[in-house]
Short mmCIF file of C-alpha atoms and ligand atoms in Angstrom, two decimals:
data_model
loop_
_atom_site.label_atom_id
_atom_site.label_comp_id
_atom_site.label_asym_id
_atom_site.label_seq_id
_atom_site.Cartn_x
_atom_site.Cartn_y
_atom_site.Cartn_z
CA UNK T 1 87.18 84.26 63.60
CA UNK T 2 86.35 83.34 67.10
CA UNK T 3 84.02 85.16 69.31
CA UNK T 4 84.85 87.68 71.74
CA UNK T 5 85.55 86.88 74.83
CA UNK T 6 82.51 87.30 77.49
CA UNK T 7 82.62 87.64 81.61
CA UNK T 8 81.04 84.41 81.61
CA UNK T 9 83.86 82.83 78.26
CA UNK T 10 86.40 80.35 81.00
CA UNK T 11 90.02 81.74 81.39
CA UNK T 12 93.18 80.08 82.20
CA UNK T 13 95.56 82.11 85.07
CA UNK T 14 98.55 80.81 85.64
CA UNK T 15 97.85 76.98 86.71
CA UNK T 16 94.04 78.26 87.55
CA UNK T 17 91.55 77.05 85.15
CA UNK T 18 88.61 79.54 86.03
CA UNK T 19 85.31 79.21 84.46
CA UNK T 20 84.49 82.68 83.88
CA UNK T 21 85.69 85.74 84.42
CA UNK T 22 83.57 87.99 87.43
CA UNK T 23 86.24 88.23 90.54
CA UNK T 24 85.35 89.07 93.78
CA UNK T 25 87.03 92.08 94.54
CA UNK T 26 89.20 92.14 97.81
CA UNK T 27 87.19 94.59 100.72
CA UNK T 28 87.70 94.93 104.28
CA UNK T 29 84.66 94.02 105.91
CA UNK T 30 85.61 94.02 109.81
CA UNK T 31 84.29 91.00 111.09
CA UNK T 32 87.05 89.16 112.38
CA UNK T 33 87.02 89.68 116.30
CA UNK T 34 90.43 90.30 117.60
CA UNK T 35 91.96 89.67 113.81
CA UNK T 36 90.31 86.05 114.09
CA UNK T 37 88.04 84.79 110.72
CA UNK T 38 85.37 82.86 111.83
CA UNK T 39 81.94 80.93 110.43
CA UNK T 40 80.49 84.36 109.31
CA UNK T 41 83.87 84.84 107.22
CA UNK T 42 83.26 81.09 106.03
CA UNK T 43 79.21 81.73 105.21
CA UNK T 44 80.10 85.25 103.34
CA UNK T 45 83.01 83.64 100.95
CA UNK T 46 81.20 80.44 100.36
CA UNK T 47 77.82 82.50 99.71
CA UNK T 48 80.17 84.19 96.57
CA UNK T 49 81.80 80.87 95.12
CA UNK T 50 80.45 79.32 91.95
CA UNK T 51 82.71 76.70 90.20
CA UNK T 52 85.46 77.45 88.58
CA UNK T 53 85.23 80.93 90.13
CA UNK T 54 87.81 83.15 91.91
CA UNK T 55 87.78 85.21 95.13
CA UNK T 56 90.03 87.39 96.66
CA UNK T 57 89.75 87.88 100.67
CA UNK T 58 89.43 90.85 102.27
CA UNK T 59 92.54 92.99 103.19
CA UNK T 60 94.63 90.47 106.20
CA UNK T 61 97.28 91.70 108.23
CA UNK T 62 100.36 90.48 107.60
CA UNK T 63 101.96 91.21 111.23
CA UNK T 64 100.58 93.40 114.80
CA UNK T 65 101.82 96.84 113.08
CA UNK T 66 99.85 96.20 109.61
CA UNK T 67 96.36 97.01 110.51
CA UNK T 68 94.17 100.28 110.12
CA UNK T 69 91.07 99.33 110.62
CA UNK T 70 88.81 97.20 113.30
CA UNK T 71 88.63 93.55 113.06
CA UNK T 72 90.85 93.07 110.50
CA UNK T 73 92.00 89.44 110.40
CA UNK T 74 95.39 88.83 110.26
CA UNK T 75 97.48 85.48 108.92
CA UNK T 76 100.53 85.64 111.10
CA UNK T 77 99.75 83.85 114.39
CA UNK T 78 98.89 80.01 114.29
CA UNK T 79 95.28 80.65 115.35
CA UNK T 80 94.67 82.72 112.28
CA UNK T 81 96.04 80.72 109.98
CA UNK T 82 93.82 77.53 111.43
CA UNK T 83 90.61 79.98 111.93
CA UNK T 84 91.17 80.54 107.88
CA UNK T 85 91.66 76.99 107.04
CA UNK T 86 88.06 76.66 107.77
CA UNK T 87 86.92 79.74 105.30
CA UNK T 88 89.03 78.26 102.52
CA UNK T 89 87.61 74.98 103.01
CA UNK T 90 84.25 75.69 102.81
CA UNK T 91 84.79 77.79 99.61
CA UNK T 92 86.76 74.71 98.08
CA UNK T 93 83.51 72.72 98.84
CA UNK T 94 81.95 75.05 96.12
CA UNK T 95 84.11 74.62 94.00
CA UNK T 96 86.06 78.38 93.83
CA UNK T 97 89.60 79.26 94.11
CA UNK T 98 90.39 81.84 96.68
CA UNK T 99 93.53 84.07 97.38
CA UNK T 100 94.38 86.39 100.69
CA UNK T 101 94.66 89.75 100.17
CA UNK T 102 98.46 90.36 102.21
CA UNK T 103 97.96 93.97 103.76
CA UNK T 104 100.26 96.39 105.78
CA UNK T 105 98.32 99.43 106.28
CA UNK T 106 101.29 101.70 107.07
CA UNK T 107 100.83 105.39 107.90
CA UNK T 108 97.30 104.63 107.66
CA UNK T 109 96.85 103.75 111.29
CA UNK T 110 96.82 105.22 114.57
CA UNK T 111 98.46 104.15 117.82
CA UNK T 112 95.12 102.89 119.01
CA UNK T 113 95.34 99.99 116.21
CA UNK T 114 99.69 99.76 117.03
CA UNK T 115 101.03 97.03 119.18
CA UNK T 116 102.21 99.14 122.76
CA UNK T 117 100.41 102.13 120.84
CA UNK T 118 103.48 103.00 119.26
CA UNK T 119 103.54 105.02 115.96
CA UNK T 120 102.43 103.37 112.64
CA UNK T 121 105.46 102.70 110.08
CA UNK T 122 105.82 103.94 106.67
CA UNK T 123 108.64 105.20 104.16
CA UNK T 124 107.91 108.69 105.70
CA UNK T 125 107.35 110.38 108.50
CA UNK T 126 104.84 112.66 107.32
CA UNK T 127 101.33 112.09 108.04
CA UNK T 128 98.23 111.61 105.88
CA UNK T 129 96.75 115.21 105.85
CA UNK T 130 93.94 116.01 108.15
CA UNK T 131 91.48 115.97 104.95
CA UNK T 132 91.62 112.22 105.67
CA UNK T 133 89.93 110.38 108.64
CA UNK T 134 90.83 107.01 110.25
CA UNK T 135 87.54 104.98 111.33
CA UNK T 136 88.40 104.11 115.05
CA UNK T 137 87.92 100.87 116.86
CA UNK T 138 84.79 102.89 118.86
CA UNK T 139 83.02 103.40 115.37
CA UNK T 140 83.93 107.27 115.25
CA UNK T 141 86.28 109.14 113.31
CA UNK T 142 90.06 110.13 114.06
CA UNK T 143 93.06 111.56 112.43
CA UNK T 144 96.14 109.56 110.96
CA UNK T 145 98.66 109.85 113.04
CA UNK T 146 102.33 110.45 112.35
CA UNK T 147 104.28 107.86 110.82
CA UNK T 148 108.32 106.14 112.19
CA UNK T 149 110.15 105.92 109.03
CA UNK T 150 111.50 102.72 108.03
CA UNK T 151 114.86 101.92 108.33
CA UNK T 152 116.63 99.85 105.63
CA UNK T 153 116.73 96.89 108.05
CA UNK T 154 113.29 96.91 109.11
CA UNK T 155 112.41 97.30 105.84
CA UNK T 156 114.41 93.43 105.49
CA UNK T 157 112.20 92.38 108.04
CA UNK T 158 108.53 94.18 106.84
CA UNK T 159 109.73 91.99 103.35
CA UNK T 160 110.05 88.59 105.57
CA UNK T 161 106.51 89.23 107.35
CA UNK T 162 105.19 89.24 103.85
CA UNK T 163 107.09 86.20 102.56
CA UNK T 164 105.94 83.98 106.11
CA UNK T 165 102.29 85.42 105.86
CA UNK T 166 102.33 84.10 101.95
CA UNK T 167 103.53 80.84 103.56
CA UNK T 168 100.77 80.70 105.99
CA UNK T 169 98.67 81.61 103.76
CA UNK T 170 98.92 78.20 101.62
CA UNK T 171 99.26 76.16 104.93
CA UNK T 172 95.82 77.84 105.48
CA UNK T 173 94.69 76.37 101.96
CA UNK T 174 94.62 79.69 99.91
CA UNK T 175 95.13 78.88 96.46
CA UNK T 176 97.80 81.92 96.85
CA UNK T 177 97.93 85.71 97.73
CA UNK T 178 97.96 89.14 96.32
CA UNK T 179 100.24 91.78 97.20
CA UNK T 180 98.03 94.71 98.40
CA UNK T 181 100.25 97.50 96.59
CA UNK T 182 97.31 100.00 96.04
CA UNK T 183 95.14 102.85 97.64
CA UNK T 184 97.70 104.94 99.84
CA UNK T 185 98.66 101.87 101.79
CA UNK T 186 102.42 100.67 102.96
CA UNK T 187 103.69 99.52 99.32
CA UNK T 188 101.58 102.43 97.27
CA UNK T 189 103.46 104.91 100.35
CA UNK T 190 107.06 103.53 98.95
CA UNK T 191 105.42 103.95 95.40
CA UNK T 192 104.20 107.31 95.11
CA UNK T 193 106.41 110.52 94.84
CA UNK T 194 103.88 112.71 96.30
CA UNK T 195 104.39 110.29 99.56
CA UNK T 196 108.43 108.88 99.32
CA UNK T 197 110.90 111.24 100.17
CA UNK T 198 113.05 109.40 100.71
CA UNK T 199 117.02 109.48 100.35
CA UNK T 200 118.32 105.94 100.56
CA UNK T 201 118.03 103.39 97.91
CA UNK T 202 114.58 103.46 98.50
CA UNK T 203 113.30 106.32 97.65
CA UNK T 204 113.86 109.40 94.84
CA UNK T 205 114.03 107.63 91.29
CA UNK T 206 111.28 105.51 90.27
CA UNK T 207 113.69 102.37 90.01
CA UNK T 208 114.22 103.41 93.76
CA UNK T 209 110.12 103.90 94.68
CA UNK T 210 109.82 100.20 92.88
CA UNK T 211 112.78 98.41 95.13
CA UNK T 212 110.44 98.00 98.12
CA UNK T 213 107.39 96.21 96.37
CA UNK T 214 109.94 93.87 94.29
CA UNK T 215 111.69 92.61 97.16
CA UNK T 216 108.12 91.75 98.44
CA UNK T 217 107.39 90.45 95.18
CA UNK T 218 110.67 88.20 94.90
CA UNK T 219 110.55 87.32 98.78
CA UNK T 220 106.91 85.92 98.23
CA UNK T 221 107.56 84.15 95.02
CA UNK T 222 110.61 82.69 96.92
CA UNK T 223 108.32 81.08 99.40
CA UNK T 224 105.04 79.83 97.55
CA UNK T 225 106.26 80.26 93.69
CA UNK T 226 105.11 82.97 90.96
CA UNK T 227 101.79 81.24 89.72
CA UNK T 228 100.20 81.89 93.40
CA UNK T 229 101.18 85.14 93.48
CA UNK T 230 99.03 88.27 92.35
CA UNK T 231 99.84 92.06 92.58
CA UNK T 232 97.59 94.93 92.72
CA UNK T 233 98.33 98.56 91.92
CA UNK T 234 96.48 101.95 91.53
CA UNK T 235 99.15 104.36 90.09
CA UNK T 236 96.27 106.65 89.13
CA UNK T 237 94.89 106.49 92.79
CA UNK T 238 95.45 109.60 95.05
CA UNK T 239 93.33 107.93 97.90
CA UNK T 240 94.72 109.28 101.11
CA UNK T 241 97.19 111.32 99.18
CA UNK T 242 99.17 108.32 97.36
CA UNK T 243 99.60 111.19 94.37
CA UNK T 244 101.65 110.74 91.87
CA UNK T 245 103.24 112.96 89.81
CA UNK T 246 103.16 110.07 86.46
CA UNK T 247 100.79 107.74 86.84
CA UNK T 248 101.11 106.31 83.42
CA UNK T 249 105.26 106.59 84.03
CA UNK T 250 104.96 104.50 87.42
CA UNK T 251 102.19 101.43 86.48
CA UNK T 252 104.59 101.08 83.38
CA UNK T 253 108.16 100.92 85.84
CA UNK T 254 106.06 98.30 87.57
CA UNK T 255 104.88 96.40 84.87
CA UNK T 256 108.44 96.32 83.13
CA UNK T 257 109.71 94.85 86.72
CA UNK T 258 106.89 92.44 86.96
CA UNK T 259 107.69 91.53 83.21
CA UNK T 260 111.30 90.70 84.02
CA UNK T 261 111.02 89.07 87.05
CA UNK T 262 108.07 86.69 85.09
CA UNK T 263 111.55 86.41 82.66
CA UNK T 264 114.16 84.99 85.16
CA UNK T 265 111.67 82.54 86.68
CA UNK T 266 110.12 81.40 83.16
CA UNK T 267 106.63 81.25 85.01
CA UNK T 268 103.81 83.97 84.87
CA UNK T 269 102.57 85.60 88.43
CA UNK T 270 98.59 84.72 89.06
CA UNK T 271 97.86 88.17 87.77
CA UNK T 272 98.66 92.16 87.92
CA UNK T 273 95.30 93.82 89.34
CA UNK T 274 94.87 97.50 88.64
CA UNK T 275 92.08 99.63 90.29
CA UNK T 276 90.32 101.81 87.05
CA UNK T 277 92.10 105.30 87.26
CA UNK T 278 88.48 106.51 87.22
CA UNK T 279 87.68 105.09 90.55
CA UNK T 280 87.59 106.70 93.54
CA UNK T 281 87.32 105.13 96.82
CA UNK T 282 85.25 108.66 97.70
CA UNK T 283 83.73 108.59 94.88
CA UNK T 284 85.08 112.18 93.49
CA UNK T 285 88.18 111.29 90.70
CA UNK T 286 90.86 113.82 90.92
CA UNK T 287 92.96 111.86 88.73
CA UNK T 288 92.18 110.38 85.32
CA UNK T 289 89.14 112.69 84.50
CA UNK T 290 88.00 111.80 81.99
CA UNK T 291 86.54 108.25 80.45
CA UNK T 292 89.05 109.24 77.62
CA UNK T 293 92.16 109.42 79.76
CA UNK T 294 91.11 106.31 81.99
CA UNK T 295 90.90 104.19 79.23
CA UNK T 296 94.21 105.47 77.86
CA UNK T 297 96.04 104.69 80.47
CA UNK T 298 94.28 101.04 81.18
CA UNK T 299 95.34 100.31 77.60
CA UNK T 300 99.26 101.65 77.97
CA UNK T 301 99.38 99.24 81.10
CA UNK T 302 97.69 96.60 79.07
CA UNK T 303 100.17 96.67 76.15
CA UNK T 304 102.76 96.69 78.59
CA UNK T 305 102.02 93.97 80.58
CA UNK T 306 102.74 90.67 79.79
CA UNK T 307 100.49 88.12 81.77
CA UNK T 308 96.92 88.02 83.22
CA UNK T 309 95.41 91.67 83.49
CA UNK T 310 93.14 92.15 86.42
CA UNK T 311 90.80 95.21 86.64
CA UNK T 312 88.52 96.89 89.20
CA UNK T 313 86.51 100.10 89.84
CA UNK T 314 82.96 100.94 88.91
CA UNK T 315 82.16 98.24 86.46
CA UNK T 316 78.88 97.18 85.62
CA UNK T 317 77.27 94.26 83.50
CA UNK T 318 77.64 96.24 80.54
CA UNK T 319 81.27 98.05 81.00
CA UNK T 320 82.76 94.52 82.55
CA UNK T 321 81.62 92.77 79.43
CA UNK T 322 83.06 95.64 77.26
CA UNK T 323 86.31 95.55 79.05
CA UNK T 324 87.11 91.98 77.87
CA UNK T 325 86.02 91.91 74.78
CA UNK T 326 88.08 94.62 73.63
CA UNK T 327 91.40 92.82 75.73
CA UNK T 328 91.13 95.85 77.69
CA UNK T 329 90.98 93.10 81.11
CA UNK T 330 90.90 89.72 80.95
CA UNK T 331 89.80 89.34 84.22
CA UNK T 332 86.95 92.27 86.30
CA UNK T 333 86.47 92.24 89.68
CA UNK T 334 83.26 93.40 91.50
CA UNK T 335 83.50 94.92 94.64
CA UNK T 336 80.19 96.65 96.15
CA UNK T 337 78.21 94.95 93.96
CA UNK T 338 79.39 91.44 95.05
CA UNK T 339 78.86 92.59 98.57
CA UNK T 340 74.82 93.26 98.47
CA UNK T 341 74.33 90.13 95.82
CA UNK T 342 76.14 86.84 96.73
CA UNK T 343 74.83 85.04 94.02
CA UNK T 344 76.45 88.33 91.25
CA UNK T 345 77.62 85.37 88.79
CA UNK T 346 74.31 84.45 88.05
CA UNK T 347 72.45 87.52 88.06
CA UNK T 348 75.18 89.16 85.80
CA UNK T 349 74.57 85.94 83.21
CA UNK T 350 70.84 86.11 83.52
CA UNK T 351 70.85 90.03 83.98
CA UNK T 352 68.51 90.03 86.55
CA UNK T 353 68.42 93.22 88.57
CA UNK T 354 70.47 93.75 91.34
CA UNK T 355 70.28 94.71 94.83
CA UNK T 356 71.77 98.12 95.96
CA UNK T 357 73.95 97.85 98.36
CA UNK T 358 73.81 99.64 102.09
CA UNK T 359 76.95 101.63 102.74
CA UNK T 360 76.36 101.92 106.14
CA UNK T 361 77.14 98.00 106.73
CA UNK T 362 80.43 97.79 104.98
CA UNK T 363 82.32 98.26 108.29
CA UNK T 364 80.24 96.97 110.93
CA UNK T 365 81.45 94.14 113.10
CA UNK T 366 77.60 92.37 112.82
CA UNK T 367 78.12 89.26 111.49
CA UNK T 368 75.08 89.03 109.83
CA UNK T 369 73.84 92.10 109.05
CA UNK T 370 74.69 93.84 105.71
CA UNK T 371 77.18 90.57 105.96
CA UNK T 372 75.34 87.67 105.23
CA UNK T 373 71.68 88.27 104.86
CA UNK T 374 71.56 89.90 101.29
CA UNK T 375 68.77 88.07 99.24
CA UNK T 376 69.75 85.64 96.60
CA UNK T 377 67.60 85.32 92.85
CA UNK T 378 67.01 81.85 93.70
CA UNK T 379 66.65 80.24 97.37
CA UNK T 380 67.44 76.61 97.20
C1 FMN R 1 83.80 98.11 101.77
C2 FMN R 1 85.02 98.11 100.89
C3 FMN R 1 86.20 97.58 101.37
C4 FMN R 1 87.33 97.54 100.54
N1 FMN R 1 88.48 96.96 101.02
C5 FMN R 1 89.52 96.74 100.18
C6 FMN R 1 90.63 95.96 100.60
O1 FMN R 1 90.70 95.42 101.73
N2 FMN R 1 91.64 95.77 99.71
C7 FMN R 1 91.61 96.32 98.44
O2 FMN R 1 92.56 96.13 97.68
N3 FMN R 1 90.56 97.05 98.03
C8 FMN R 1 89.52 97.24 98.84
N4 FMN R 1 88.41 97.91 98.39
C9 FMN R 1 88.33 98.31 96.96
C10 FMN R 1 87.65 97.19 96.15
O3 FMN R 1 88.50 96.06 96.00
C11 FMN R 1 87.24 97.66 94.75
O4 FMN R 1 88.38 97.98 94.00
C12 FMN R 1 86.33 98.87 94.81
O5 FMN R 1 85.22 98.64 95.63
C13 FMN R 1 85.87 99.25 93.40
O6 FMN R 1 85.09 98.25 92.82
P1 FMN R 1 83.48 98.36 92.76
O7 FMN R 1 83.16 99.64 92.03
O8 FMN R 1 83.09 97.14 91.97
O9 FMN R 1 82.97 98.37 94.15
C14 FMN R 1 87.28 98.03 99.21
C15 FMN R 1 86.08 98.57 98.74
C16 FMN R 1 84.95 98.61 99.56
C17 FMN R 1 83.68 99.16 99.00
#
């Protein structure tokens, strides 16, 4: 009988022939003055590639309403989409394949961050409750503010920014894209019943909450082809309240959509990425309590899903290698721990300690600083 797979056993995804199996994770890391990457983007990525190994990018705006955040980049103007051509490059030259995370924000903005400073868009008009705090382009804290609701035809048009961004995104170099549908952003606010409400073909039945993400989904494979497309998903995420009333009920809708549409075109997607229902972007779980009921529901999406299975939140050395050898993932990715060690792949394979990471640098615009000076094992 053959071994169990390891993080560090190669896996093929899609037309991807990776050499092992420890992702970086896709975070927002503000650095991109006025939504521009630039050689600290190019150092940071490049810093994570090993051969044969697969990044994600940070969040990237997909269009001027998308973003929620400061120094976001974006991959909709020409500038961008030559400022990223030099990121990519430089993590080709080590040998990695890299997506770009495609992100519209929605609700989860404020008219500072809004072209004109008109009001965010979303499939509501309610706002994210005040429990919830926007970080503001002056480094303090504000509240979301209220949302424009969609109409059918701009939601056509939200559909074609993600389809040209995808485009742009391989005329940058990417290797391909994933779909942002997690976390209480745009898609995850069509998603969610505690968010949609609602009454067009959009909204109300699950098939309905679905539509919006599988018209991104078919517009993007459209334009760059399934095998460079990835999707990620947190149905057991209630992150700036994306509740839902069935988690389990709603990553499974998905799934059986993503299975089908992987049926018509007789090619797989990249990969489905699903953030652990035990995560918490806070750090306090609301949802999926217990280890018991995370791992139930990881392993219902699992069985369900028929292609590359992508999964992040809280994994260590020792729960990432559990994960694939019992199929539970075939892929992990590391988020915070990728951030304060560059060099993860090899400390994970030697297990060498690892350096904690300083929370306080996440979102600062430095571009060194808690950016690109964490220590490697080895200098060379
Ligand atoms: C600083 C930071 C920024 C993040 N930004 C994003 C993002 O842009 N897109 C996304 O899908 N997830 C984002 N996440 C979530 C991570 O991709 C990952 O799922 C999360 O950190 C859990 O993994 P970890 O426990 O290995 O850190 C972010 C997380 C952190 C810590």
């Amino acid at each position: 009988m053959a071994d169990n797979p390891t993080l560090f056993s190669p896996y093929n995804m899609a037309k991807f022939n990776l050499s092992h199996r420890v992702v970086l994770a896709p975070m927002t890391r503000c650095r991109a003055l006025q939504g521009i990457p630039n050689a600290a983007h190019a150092e940071y990525y490049a810093q994570r590639s090993t051969p044969g190994g697969f990044l994600i990018t940070e969040g990237t705006s997909i269009s001027p309403t998308s973003s929620g955040f400061p120094n976001v980049p974006g991959i909709y103007s020409d500038e961008q989409v030559e400022a990223w051509r030099n990121v990519v490059d430089a993590v080709h030259a080590k040998g990695s394949i890299i997506f770009c995370q495609l992100w519209h924000v929605g609700r989860a903005s404020n008219p500072v961050y809004q072209p004109g400073g008109a009001a965010p868009i979303s499939s509501t008009s309610k706002p994210i409750s005040e429990k919830w705090k926007i970080l503001l382009p002056d480094g303090s804290h504000g509240v979301f503010s209220e949302p424009h609701a969609l109409t059918t035809a701009e939601i056509s048009e939200v559909v074609q920014h993600y389809r040209q961004s995808a485009i742009n995104a391989i005329r940058a170099g990417f290797d391909g894209i994933e779909i942002h549908g997690a976390h209480g952003y745009l898609i995850d606010q069509f998603l969610k019943d505690g968010i949609n409400d609602r009454t067009d073909e959009y909204g109300g039945s699950v098939e309905n909450r679905c539509r919006f993400l599988m018209e991104v989904v078919e517009g993007v494979v459209s334009g760059i082809g399934a095998e460079r497309v990835g999707v990620r998903i947190s149905p057991a995420i209630d992150h700036m309240d994306a509740f839902d009333s069935d988690p389990l009920g709603l990553g499974l809708a998905v799934i059986e959509r993503l299975n089908k549409i992987q049926r018509e075109k007789g090619r797989k997607l990249s990969y489905l990425h699903v953030t652990q229902p035990r995560f918490s972007l806070l750090e306090k779980t609301s949802l999926g309590e217990s280890e018991e009921e995370s791992v139930n529901l990881m392993e219902e999406w699992r069985k369900g899903y028929e292609g590359t299975l992508m999964c992040s939140g809280g994994f260590s050395r020792d729960s990432g290698m559990e994960a694939v050898a019992k199929g539970h993932a075939d892929l992990v990715s590391f988020g915070r721990l990728f951030i304060s060690n560059p060099d993860l792949v090899s400390k994970l394979k030697l297990n060498a300690p690892l350096t904690n990471y300083n929370r306080n640098t996440f979102y600062t615009s430095h571009p060194v600083i808690g950016y690109t000076d964490y220590p490697f094992l080895h200098t060379n």
